[in-house]
CSV table of C-alpha atoms in Angstrom, one decimal:
chain,number,residue,atom,x,y,z
A,1,UNK,CA,69.9,78.6,7.4
A,2,UNK,CA,68.8,76.1,4.8
A,3,UNK,CA,70.5,73.8,2.3
A,4,UNK,CA,69.6,73.5,-1.4
A,5,UNK,CA,66.8,71.1,-0.4
A,6,UNK,CA,65.4,73.5,2.2
A,7,UNK,CA,66.0,71.1,5.0
A,8,UNK,CA,66.9,72.4,8.4
A,9,UNK,CA,68.5,70.6,11.3
A,10,UNK,CA,66.8,70.8,14.7
A,11,UNK,CA,67.8,69.4,18.0
A,12,UNK,CA,66.1,69.0,21.3
A,13,UNK,CA,67.4,68.5,24.9
A,14,UNK,CA,66.4,69.2,28.5
A,15,UNK,CA,68.9,71.2,30.6
A,16,UNK,CA,69.1,72.3,34.2
A,17,UNK,CA,69.9,75.9,35.1
A,18,UNK,CA,73.6,74.9,35.4
A,19,UNK,CA,73.5,73.6,31.8
A,20,UNK,CA,73.5,69.8,32.6
A,21,UNK,CA,71.6,67.2,30.6
A,22,UNK,CA,71.8,64.6,33.3
A,23,UNK,CA,72.3,64.6,37.0
A,24,UNK,CA,75.5,64.4,39.1
A,25,UNK,CA,75.0,60.6,39.4
A,26,UNK,CA,76.0,60.0,35.8
A,27,UNK,CA,74.4,59.6,32.4
A,28,UNK,CA,71.5,57.5,33.7
A,29,UNK,CA,70.7,60.0,36.4
A,30,UNK,CA,67.4,61.7,35.3
A,31,UNK,CA,65.5,61.7,38.5
A,32,UNK,CA,65.5,65.5,38.6
A,33,UNK,CA,64.3,65.7,35.0
A,34,UNK,CA,61.3,63.4,35.1
A,35,UNK,CA,58.7,65.7,36.7
A,36,UNK,CA,59.5,68.5,34.3
A,37,UNK,CA,59.8,66.5,31.0
A,38,UNK,CA,56.4,64.9,31.6
A,39,UNK,CA,54.6,68.2,32.1
A,40,UNK,CA,52.0,69.7,29.8
A,41,UNK,CA,54.5,72.3,28.7
A,42,UNK,CA,57.1,69.7,27.8
A,43,UNK,CA,54.6,67.5,26.0
A,44,UNK,CA,53.4,70.4,23.9
A,45,UNK,CA,57.0,71.2,23.2
A,46,UNK,CA,57.5,67.6,22.1
A,47,UNK,CA,54.6,67.9,19.7
A,48,UNK,CA,56.0,71.1,18.3
A,49,UNK,CA,59.5,69.7,17.6
A,50,UNK,CA,58.3,66.7,15.6
A,51,UNK,CA,55.5,68.4,13.7
A,52,UNK,CA,57.6,69.0,10.6
A,53,UNK,CA,60.4,66.5,11.1
A,54,UNK,CA,60.7,63.6,8.6
A,55,UNK,CA,64.0,62.2,9.8
A,56,UNK,CA,65.2,61.4,13.3
A,57,UNK,CA,68.9,61.2,14.1
A,58,UNK,CA,69.8,59.3,17.2
A,59,UNK,CA,72.8,58.0,19.1
A,60,UNK,CA,72.7,54.2,19.7
A,61,UNK,CA,71.9,54.4,23.4
A,62,UNK,CA,69.0,56.8,22.8
A,63,UNK,CA,67.7,54.7,19.9
A,64,UNK,CA,67.7,51.5,22.1
A,65,UNK,CA,66.0,53.3,25.0
A,66,UNK,CA,63.4,55.0,22.8
A,67,UNK,CA,62.6,52.0,20.6
A,68,UNK,CA,62.3,49.8,23.7
A,69,UNK,CA,59.7,52.2,25.2
A,70,UNK,CA,57.8,54.3,22.7
A,71,UNK,CA,56.3,51.7,20.3
A,72,UNK,CA,54.0,50.3,23.0
A,73,UNK,CA,52.8,53.8,23.8
A,74,UNK,CA,51.7,54.3,20.2
A,75,UNK,CA,48.8,51.9,20.7
A,76,UNK,CA,48.1,52.6,24.4
A,77,UNK,CA,44.6,54.1,24.6
A,78,UNK,CA,45.3,55.3,28.2
A,79,UNK,CA,48.4,57.3,27.2
A,80,UNK,CA,48.4,61.0,26.8
A,81,UNK,CA,47.4,61.8,23.2
A,82,UNK,CA,50.6,63.9,22.7
A,83,UNK,CA,52.7,60.9,23.9
A,84,UNK,CA,50.8,58.6,21.5
A,85,UNK,CA,51.3,61.0,18.6
A,86,UNK,CA,55.0,61.3,19.3
A,87,UNK,CA,55.3,57.5,19.6
A,88,UNK,CA,53.6,57.0,16.3
A,89,UNK,CA,55.9,59.6,14.7
A,90,UNK,CA,59.0,57.9,16.0
A,91,UNK,CA,57.9,54.5,14.8
A,92,UNK,CA,56.9,55.7,11.3
A,93,UNK,CA,59.6,58.3,10.6
A,94,UNK,CA,62.9,57.5,8.9
A,95,UNK,CA,65.6,57.0,11.6
A,96,UNK,CA,69.4,57.3,11.2
A,97,UNK,CA,71.3,55.8,14.2
A,98,UNK,CA,74.9,56.6,14.7
A,99,UNK,CA,76.8,53.6,16.1
A,100,UNK,CA,80.2,52.0,15.9
A,101,UNK,CA,78.9,48.7,17.3
A,102,UNK,CA,75.6,48.0,15.7
A,103,UNK,CA,75.8,46.3,12.3
A,104,UNK,CA,72.1,45.8,11.5
A,105,UNK,CA,69.1,47.8,12.4
A,106,UNK,CA,66.7,46.1,14.9
A,107,UNK,CA,64.0,48.6,14.0
A,108,UNK,CA,61.9,49.4,10.9
A,109,UNK,CA,62.7,52.4,8.8
A,110,UNK,CA,66.2,52.6,10.3
A,111,UNK,CA,69.7,53.0,8.9
A,112,UNK,CA,72.8,52.4,11.0
A,113,UNK,CA,75.7,54.6,10.2
A,114,UNK,CA,79.3,54.6,11.5
A,115,UNK,CA,80.6,58.0,10.5
A,116,UNK,CA,81.1,61.5,12.0
A,117,UNK,CA,77.8,63.2,12.9
A,118,UNK,CA,78.6,66.3,10.8
A,119,UNK,CA,79.3,64.3,7.7
A,120,UNK,CA,76.0,62.4,8.1
A,121,UNK,CA,73.9,65.5,8.7
A,122,UNK,CA,75.5,67.3,5.7
A,123,UNK,CA,74.5,64.3,3.5
A,124,UNK,CA,70.9,64.4,4.9
A,125,UNK,CA,70.6,68.1,4.3
A,126,UNK,CA,71.3,67.6,0.6
A,127,UNK,CA,68.6,64.9,0.1
A,128,UNK,CA,65.0,64.4,0.9
A,129,UNK,CA,62.6,66.9,2.5
A,130,UNK,CA,61.3,67.9,5.9
A,131,UNK,CA,63.2,68.8,9.1
A,132,UNK,CA,66.0,66.6,10.5
A,133,UNK,CA,65.5,66.2,14.2
A,134,UNK,CA,68.5,65.2,16.3
A,135,UNK,CA,66.5,63.6,19.0
A,136,UNK,CA,67.7,64.0,22.6
A,137,UNK,CA,71.2,62.8,21.6
A,138,UNK,CA,73.9,65.2,23.1
A,139,UNK,CA,76.7,63.1,21.7
A,140,UNK,CA,75.5,64.1,18.3
A,141,UNK,CA,74.3,67.7,19.1
A,142,UNK,CA,77.7,68.7,20.4
A,143,UNK,CA,79.7,68.0,17.3
A,144,UNK,CA,76.9,69.6,15.2
A,145,UNK,CA,77.1,72.7,17.3
A,146,UNK,CA,80.8,72.7,16.8
A,147,UNK,CA,80.4,72.5,13.1
A,148,UNK,CA,77.6,75.1,13.1
A,149,UNK,CA,75.1,72.7,11.6
A,150,UNK,CA,72.2,73.2,14.0
A,151,UNK,CA,69.5,75.6,12.7
A,152,UNK,CA,67.0,75.3,15.6
A,153,UNK,CA,67.2,74.3,19.2
A,154,UNK,CA,64.2,73.0,21.2
A,155,UNK,CA,65.2,73.3,24.9
A,156,UNK,CA,63.3,72.6,28.1
A,157,UNK,CA,65.1,74.4,30.9
A,158,UNK,CA,64.5,73.1,34.4
A,159,UNK,CA,64.5,75.4,37.5
A,160,UNK,CA,67.1,73.1,39.2
A,161,UNK,CA,70.8,73.2,39.8
A,162,UNK,CA,72.2,69.7,40.0
A,163,UNK,CA,75.8,70.6,40.6
A,164,UNK,CA,77.3,67.9,38.4
A,165,UNK,CA,76.8,66.0,35.1
A,166,UNK,CA,77.8,66.8,31.6
A,167,UNK,CA,77.0,70.2,29.9
A,168,UNK,CA,75.7,70.7,26.4
A,169,UNK,CA,77.5,74.1,25.8
A,170,UNK,CA,81.2,73.5,26.4
A,171,UNK,CA,84.1,75.8,26.0
A,172,UNK,CA,85.5,76.0,22.5
A,173,UNK,CA,82.2,76.2,20.5
A,174,UNK,CA,82.2,78.8,17.7
A,175,UNK,CA,80.5,82.0,18.5
A,176,UNK,CA,76.9,82.2,17.2
A,177,UNK,CA,73.8,84.2,17.5
A,178,UNK,CA,70.3,82.8,18.2
A,179,UNK,CA,66.8,84.3,17.9
A,180,UNK,CA,64.2,83.3,20.5
A,181,UNK,CA,61.1,82.3,18.4
A,182,UNK,CA,59.0,80.7,21.0
A,183,UNK,CA,58.8,80.5,24.8
A,184,UNK,CA,56.4,79.0,27.3
A,185,UNK,CA,56.5,78.7,31.1
A,186,UNK,CA,55.3,75.6,32.8
A,187,UNK,CA,53.4,75.3,36.1
A,188,UNK,CA,56.6,74.2,37.9
A,189,UNK,CA,58.8,76.9,36.4
A,190,UNK,CA,60.2,74.9,33.5
A,191,UNK,CA,60.8,76.9,30.3
A,192,UNK,CA,60.1,75.6,26.8
A,193,UNK,CA,62.3,77.6,24.5
A,194,UNK,CA,62.8,77.5,20.7
A,195,UNK,CA,65.9,79.3,19.3
A,196,UNK,CA,66.6,79.7,15.6
A,197,UNK,CA,70.2,80.2,14.4
A,198,UNK,CA,70.6,83.7,13.1
A,199,UNK,CA,72.8,83.5,10.0
């Protein structure tokens, strides 16, 4: 499960009951997700996933969205304390953004890389310390699952079927076994689940 440095790769994503990570309206369709991912259960899950992470790996689109929103939350005294803690973590942690179009990082503590996700994560596993969190970036999580490089999955499963949209777990992934190491049910029926890869 670990490399020679002891680093593990974790990934987080919210999924509907039919396995979609966005709605039928396309990649920007998150209306169904919002009530669940802002719940106490989801916020506690967010705190859990970044507690030991020292590197965030993001796709360009996620990085742009996150860094356009979260830095202002870090200093917002009216924000939920868990949101503020996550925002501060995101701003302060080392970030690796996978992009074929960005040439310079517009954010502090950020490195832009244009290379296959699996190659980058293998490199990260062999240097530094702390967990590597692939942060809500399915375009990175998918190839890492295909390469069997994900050690822990943080999932929030919504009690909704949206009937369209892209799926995280597609046909053709290598067979693997996972151990459920944490579960929590939210007031609206959402499930916060942590699965560790059994190796």
